[in-house]
Coordinates of C-alpha atoms and ligand atoms in Angstrom, one line a residue:
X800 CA -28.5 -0.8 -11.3
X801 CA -28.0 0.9 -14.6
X802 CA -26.1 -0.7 -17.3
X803 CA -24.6 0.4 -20.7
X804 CA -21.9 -0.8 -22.6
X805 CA -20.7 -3.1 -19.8
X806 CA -20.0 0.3 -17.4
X807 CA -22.0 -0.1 -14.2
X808 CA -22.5 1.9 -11.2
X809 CA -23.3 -0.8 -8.3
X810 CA -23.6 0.6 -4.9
X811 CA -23.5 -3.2 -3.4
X812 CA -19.4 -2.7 -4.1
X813 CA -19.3 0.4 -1.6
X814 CA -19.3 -2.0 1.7
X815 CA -20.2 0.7 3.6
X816 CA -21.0 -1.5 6.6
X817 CA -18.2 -4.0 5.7
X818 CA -15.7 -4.5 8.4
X819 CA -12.1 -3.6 6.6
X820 CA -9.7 -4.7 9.1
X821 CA -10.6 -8.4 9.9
X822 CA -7.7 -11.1 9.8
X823 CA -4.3 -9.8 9.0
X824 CA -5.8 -6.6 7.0
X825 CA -5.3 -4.8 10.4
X826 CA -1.8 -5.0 10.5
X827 CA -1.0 -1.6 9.4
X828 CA -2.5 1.9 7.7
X829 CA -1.5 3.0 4.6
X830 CA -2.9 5.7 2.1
X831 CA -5.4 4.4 -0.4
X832 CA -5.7 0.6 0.8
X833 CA -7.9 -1.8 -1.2
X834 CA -10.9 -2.8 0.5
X835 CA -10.7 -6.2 1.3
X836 CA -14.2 -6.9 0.4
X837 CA -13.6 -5.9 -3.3
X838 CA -10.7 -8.5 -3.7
X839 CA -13.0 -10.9 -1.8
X840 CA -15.6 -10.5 -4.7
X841 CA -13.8 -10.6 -7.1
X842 CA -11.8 -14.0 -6.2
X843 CA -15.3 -14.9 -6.0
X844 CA -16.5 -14.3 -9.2
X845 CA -13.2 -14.9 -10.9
X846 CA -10.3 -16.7 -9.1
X847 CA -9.0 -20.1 -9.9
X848 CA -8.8 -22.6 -7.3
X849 CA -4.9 -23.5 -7.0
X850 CA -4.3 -21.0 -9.5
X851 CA -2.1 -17.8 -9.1
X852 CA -2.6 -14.5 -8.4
X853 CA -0.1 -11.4 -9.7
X854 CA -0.3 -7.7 -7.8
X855 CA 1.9 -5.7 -9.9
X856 CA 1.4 -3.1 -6.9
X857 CA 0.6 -5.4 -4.1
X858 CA 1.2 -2.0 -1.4
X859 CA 0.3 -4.2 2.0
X860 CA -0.8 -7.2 0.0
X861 CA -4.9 -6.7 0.8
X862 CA -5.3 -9.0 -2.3
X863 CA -2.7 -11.6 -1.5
X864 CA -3.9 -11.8 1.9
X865 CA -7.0 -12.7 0.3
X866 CA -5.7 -14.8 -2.5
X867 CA -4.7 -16.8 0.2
X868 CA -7.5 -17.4 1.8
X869 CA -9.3 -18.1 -1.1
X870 CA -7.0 -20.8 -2.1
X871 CA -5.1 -19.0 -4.5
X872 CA -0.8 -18.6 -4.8
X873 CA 0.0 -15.1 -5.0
X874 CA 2.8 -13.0 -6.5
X875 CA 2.9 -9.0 -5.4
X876 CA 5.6 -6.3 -6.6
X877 CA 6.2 -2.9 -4.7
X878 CA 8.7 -1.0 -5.0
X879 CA 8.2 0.5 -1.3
X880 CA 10.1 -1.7 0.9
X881 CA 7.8 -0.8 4.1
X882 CA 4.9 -2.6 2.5
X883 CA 7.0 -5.7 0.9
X884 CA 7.6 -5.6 4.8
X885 CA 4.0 -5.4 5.8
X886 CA 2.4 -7.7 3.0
X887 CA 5.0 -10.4 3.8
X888 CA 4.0 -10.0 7.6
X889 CA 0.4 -10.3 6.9
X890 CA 0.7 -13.5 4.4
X891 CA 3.1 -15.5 6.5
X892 CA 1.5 -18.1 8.6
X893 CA 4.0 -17.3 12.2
X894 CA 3.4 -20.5 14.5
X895 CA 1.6 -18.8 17.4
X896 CA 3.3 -20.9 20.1
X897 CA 6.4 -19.5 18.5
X898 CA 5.5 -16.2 18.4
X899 CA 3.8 -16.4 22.1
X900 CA 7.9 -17.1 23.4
X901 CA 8.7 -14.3 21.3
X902 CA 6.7 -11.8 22.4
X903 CA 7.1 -12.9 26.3
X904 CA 10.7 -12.5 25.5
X905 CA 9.8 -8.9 24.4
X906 CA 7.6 -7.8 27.4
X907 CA 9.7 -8.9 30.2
X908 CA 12.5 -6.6 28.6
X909 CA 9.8 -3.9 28.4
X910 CA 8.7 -4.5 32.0
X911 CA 12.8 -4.8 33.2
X912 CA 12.6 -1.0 32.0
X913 CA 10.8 -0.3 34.7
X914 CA 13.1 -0.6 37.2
X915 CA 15.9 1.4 35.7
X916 CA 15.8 5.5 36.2
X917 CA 16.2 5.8 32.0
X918 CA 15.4 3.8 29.8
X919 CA 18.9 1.8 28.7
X920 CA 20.6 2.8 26.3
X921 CA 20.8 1.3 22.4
X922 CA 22.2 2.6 19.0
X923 CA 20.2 5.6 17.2
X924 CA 19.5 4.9 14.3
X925 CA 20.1 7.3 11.1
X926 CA 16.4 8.8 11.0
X927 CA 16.4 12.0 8.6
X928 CA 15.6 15.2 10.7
X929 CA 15.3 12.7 13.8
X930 CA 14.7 16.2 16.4
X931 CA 12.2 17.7 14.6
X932 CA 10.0 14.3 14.1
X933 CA 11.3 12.4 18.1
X934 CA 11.3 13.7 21.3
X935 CA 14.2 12.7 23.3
X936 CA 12.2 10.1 25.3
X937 CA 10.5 8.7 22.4
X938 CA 14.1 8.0 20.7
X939 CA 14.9 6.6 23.6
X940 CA 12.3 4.3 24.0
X941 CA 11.8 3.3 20.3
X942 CA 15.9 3.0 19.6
X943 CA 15.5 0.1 22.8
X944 CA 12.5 -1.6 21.2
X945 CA 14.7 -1.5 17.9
X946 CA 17.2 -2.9 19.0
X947 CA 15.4 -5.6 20.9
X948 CA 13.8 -6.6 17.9
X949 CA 16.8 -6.4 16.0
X950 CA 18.1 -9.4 18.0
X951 CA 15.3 -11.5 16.9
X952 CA 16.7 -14.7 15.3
X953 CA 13.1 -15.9 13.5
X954 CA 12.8 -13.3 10.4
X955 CA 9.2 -13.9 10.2
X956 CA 8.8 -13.4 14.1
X957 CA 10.9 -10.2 13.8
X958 CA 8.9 -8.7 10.7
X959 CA 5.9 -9.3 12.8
X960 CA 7.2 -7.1 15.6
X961 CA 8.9 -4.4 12.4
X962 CA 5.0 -3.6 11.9
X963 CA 3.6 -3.3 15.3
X964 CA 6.9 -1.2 15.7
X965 CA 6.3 0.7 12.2
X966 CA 3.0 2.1 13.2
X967 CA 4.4 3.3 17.1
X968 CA 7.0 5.1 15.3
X969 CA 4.2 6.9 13.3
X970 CA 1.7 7.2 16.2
X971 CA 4.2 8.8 18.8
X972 CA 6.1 11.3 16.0
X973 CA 5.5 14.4 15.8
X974 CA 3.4 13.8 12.6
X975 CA -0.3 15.7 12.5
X976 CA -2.9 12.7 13.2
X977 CA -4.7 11.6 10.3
X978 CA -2.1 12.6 7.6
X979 CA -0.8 10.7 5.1
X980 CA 2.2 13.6 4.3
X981 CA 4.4 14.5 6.4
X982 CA 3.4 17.6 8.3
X983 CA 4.8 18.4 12.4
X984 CA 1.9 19.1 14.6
X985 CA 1.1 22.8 15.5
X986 CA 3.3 23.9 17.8
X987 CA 1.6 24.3 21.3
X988 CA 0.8 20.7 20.7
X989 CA 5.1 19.4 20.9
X990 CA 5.3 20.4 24.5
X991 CA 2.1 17.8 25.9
X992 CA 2.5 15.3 23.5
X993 CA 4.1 12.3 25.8
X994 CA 3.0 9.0 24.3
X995 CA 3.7 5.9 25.8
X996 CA 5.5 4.2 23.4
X997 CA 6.0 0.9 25.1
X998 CA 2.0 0.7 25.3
X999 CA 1.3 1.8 21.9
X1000 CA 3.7 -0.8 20.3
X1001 CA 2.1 -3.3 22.9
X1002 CA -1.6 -2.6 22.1
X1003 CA -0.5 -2.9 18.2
X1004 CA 1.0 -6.1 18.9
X1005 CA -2.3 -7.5 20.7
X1006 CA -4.1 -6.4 18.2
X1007 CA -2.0 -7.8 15.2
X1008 CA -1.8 -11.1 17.3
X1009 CA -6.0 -11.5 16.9
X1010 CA -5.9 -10.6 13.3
X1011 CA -3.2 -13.4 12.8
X1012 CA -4.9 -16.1 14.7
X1013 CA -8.2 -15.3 12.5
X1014 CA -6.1 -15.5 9.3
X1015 CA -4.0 -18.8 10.3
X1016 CA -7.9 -20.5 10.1
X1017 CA -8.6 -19.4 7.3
X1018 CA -5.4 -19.3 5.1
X1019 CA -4.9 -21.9 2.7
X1020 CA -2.1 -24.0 2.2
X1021 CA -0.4 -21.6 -0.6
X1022 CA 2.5 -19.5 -1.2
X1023 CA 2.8 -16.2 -1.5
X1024 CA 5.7 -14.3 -2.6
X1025 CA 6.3 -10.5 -2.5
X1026 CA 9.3 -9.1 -4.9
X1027 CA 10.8 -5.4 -5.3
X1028 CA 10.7 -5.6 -9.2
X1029 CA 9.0 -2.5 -10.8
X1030 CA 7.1 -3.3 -13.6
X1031 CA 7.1 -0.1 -15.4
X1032 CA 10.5 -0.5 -15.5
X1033 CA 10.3 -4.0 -17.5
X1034 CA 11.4 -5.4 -14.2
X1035 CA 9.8 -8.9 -13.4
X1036 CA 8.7 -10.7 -10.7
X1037 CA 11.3 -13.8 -9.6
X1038 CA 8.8 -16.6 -9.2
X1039 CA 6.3 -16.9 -12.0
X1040 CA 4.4 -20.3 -12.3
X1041 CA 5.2 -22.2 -15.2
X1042 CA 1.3 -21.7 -17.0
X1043 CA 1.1 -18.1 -16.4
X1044 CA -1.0 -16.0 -13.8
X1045 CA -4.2 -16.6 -13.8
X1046 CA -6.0 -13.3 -11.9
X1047 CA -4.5 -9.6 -11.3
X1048 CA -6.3 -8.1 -8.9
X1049 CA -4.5 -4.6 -8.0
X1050 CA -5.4 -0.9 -7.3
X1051 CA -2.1 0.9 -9.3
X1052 CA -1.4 4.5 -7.9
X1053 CA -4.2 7.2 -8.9
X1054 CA -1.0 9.5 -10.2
X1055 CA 2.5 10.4 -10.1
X1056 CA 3.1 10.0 -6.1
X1057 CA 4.3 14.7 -6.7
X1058 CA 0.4 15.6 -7.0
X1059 CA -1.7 12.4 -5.6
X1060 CA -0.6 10.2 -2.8
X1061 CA 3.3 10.3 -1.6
X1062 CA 3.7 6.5 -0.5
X1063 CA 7.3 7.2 0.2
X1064 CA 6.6 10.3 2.2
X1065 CA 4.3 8.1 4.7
X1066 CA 6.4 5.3 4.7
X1067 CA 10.0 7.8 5.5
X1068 CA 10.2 8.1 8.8
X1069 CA 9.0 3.9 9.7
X1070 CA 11.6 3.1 7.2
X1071 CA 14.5 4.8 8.6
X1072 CA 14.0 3.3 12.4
X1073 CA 13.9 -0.2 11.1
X1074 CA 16.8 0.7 8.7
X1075 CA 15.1 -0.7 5.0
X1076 CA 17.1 0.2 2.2
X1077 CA 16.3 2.5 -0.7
X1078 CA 12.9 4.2 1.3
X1079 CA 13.9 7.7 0.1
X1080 CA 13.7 7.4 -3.5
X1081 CA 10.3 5.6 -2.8
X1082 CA 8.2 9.0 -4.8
X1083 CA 11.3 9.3 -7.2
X1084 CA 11.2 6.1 -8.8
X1085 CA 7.1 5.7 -8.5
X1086 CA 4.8 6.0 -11.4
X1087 CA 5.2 8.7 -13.1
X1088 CA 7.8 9.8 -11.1
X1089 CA 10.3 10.5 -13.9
X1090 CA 10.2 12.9 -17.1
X1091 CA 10.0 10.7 -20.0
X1092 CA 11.4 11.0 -23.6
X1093 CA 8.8 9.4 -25.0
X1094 CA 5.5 10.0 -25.6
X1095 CA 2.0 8.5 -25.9
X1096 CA 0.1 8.1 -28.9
X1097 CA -3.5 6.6 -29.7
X1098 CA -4.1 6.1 -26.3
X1099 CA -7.8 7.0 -24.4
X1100 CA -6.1 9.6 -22.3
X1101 CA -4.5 11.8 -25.0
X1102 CA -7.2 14.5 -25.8
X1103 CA -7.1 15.1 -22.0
X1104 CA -3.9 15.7 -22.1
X1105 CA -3.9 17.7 -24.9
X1106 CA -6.7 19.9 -23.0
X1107 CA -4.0 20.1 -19.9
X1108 CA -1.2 21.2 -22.3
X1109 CA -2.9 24.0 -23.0
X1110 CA -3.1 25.3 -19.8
X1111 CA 0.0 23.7 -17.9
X1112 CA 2.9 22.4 -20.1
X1113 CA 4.7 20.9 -17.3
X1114 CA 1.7 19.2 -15.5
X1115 CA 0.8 17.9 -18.7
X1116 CA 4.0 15.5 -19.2
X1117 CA 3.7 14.9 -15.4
X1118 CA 0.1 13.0 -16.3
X1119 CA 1.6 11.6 -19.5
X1120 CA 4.7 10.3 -17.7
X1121 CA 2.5 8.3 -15.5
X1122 CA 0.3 7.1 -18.4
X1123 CA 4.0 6.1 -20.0
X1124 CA 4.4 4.2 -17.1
X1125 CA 1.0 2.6 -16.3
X1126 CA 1.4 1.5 -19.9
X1127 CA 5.1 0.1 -19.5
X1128 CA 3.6 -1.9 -16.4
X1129 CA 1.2 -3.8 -18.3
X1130 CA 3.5 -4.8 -21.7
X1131 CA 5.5 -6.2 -18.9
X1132 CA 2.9 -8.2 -16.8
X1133 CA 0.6 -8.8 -20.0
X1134 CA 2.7 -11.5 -21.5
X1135 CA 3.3 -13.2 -18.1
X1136 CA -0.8 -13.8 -18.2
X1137 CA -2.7 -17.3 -19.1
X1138 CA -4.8 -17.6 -21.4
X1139 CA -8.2 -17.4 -20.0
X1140 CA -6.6 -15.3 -17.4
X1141 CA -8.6 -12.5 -15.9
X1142 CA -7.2 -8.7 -15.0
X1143 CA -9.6 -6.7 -12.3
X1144 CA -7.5 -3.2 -12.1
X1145 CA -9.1 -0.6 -9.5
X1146 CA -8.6 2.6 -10.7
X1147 CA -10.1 6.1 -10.4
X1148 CA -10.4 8.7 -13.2
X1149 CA -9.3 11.6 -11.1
X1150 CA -9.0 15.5 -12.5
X1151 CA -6.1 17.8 -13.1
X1152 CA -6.9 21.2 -13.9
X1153 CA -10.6 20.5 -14.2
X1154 CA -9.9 17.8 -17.4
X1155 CA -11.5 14.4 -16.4
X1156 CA -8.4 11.6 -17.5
X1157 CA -10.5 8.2 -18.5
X1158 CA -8.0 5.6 -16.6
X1159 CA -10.6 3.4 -17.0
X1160 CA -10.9 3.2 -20.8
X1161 CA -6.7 3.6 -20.7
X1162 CA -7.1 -0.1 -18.8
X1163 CA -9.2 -1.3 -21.4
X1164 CA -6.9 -0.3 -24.6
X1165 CA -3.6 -1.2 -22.9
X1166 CA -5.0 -4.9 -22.0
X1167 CA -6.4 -4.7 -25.7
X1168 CA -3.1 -4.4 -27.8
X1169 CA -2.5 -8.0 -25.8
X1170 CA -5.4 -9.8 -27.2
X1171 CA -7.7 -8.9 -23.6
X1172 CA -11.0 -8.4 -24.3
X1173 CA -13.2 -5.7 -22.0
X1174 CA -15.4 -7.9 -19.7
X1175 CA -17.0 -5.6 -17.0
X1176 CA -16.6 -2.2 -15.5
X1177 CA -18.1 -1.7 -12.0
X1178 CA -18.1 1.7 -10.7
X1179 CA -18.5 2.3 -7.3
X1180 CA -18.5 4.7 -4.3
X1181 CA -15.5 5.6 -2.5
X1182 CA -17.1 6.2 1.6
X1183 CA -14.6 4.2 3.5
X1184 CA -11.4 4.7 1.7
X1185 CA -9.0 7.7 3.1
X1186 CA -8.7 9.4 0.4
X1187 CA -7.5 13.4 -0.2
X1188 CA -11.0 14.6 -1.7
X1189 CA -9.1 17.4 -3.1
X1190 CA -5.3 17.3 -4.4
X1191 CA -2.9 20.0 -4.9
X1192 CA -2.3 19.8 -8.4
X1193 CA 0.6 22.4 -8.2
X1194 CA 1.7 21.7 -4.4
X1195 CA 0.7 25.5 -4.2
X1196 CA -1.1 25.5 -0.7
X1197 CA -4.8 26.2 -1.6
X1198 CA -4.8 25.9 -5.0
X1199 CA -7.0 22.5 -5.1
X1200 CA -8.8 20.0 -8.0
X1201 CA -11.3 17.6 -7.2
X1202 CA -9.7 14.3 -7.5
X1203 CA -12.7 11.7 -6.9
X1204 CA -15.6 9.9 -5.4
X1205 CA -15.8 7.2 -7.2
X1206 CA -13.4 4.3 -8.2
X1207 CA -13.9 1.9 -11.5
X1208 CA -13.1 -1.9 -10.9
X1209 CA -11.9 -2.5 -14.8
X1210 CA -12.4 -6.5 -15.2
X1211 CA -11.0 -7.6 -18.9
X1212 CA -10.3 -11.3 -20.2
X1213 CA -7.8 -13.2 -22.6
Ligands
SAM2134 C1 -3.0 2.3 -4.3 S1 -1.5 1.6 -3.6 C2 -1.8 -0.1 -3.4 C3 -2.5 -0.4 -2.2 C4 -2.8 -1.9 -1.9 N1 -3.8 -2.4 -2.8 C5 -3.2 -2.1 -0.5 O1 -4.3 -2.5 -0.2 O2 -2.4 -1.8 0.4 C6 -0.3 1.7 -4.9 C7 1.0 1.1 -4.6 O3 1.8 1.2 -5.8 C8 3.2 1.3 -5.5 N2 3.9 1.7 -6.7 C9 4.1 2.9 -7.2 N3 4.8 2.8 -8.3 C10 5.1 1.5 -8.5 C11 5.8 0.8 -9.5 N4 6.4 1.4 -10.5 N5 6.0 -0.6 -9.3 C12 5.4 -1.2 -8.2 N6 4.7 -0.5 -7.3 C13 4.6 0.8 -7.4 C14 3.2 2.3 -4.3 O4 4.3 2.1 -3.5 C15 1.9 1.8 -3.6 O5 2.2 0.9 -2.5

């Protein structure tokens, strides 16, 4: 292990061999998860017993799963409503013996099915492009499921079954495997592609069901609460404990969601069968999402910039928009911080147009102006995270920058 100036390379935080889907963290994909492992540690090292945990950009709530378990209250903020869904799912502690009925309930309709010719007939729901994504069978099975669910009276019960459901809906689309955007399977593939949608959502369930009786030993008795404010947006999160947040542990979007990863592209097509609200502007309202009037000044980013303006005008207030934003976030969540409090931000200081942006030493100078001081950067490998190696940094098909291999875990104190 090499260390200057508190920046360290630690390959102990790559957890290559580290099992990334144990208790609730199975639940569901989704681009760019945190590790588990790395929340884990860093509870570890710096969580407060009882205390409370903020995740301005909680995505499916990896760190307030683990806040949880570690004995910590948790507060998380997305502003994708598939994985305020999903984190809620995988925090709430669903009596088994109630979900057991549930689910019994569930099969015998799927096995009634059986007997009937076609499947019987529900509501379709208002799914963007629905023929080009569903084949007629697979709408047909998925809108029954649907609306079976839909008649769940026990909300948590039913946004247990919404995430088994979200991830059949993705697995028997017409979506390439092993894409976060959206793209439609080559063509000679539409015409053998016949999934069985009643034993995909099924296996999911089982599945889910193990991870939740894991979790459900080891959760604490804590709350956790997961809110649609967007923090670069001075929005706030409704519960705040009364002393201030003790730990952030997050991993904020690498860039605007146009050039790096499009959360609301991934989530559309889930979103739309289950019917959550305000899914399509997902990658409009993200960070850096948005031209800003404003610019940045004195911050650790702005010679990069300056380097990308040369080049690309337009890409250029693209990178600082999101810096704008990243920024915004942290005025907003800063003063809601105790003192003492502790900030661990996982970020990656990816390249557009061959200009290296420090994200890391951006972390470091936004806490500052708040009275944080810089405590410890860990930089790590990036094997097991599903990652685009390379992005597009124009959308021009080919035309590719190295994003990144390696992540920074920024740790800072008040
Ligand atoms: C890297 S992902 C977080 C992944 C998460 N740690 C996990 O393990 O699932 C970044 C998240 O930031 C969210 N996001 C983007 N802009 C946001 C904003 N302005 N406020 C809150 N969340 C935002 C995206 O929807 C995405 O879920």
């Amino acid at each position: 292990m090499t260390i200057t100036n508190r920046k360290y390379k630690d390959e102990t935080w790559d957890f290559v061999k580290a099992d990334t889907k144990e208790y609730t963290h199975c639940l569901h994909n989704y681009p760019a998860m945190m590790i588990p492992q790395i929340a884990r540690e860093l509870l570890n090292r710096y969580g407060t017993p009882n205390g409370w945990l903020l995740d301005p950009y909680c995505g499916t709530g990896t760190s307030l799963v683990e806040a949880s378990m570690f004995g910590m209250n948790g507060v998380g903020c997305d502003i994708n409503p598939l994985v305020r869904l999903i984190a809620t799912a995988k925090t709430t502690p669903i009596s088994l013996q109630v979900l057991e009925r549930h689910s019994q309930d569930l099969m015998d309709a799927i096995f009634q099915v059986g007997f009937f010719e076609d499947v019987p007939s529900a509501p379709i729901p208002d799914v963007l492009n629905l023929e080009y994504w569903f084949s007629e069978d697979v709408t047909s099975h998925l809108s029954f499921l649907r609306d079976r669910i839909n008649a769940v009276q026990d909300e948590s019960v039913r946004n247990f079954f919404w995430v088994a459901f979200s991830e059949t809906v993705r697995e028997c689309s017409y979506t390439r495997n092993g894409e976060f955007k959206l793209y439609r399977m080559p063509a000679q593939k539409l015409a053998t592609f016949q999934p069985d949608v009643f034993g995909v959502f099924q296996d999911k369930l089982t599945r889910n069901r193990a991870g939740l009786e894991v979790y459900l030993r080891k959760r604490k008795d804590v709350e956790i609460f997961v809110s649609s404010r967007n923090t670069a947006n001075r929005g706030l999160p409704e519960t705040q404990p009364p002393n201030g947040f003790d730990l952030i542990i997050t991993s904020p979007p690498y860039g605007d969601s146009q050039t790096t990863v499009a959360y609301g592209q991934f989530s559309r097509l889930s979103a739309d069968w289950i019917g959550l609200e305000d899914s399509r502007k997902v990658d409009r309202i993200s960070m850096g999402g948005s031209q800003k009037k404003s610019r940045l000044s004195d911050s650790p980013v702005d010679l990069a910039i300056g380097e990308i303006r040369t080049v690309d005008k337009k890409r250029a207030s693209q990178v600082e928009a999101f810096y704008i934003d990243l920024e915004r976030s942290i005025s907003s969540v800063a003063p809601l911080l105790a003192k003492g409090s502790t900030i661990c931000y996982v970020v990656g200081n990816r390249r557009v147009k061959g200009v290296a942006l420090p994200t890391d030493a951006f972390i470091i100078s936004a806490f500052g102006k708040h009275g944080f001081s810089h405590t410890e950067t860990i930089v790590r490998n990036i094997p097991n995270k599903r990652m685009p190696k390379k992005n597009s940094p124009s959308n021009v098909a080919g035309e590719t920058d190295l994003t990144m291999h390696e992540e920074n875990i920024v740790v800072c104190q008040r």
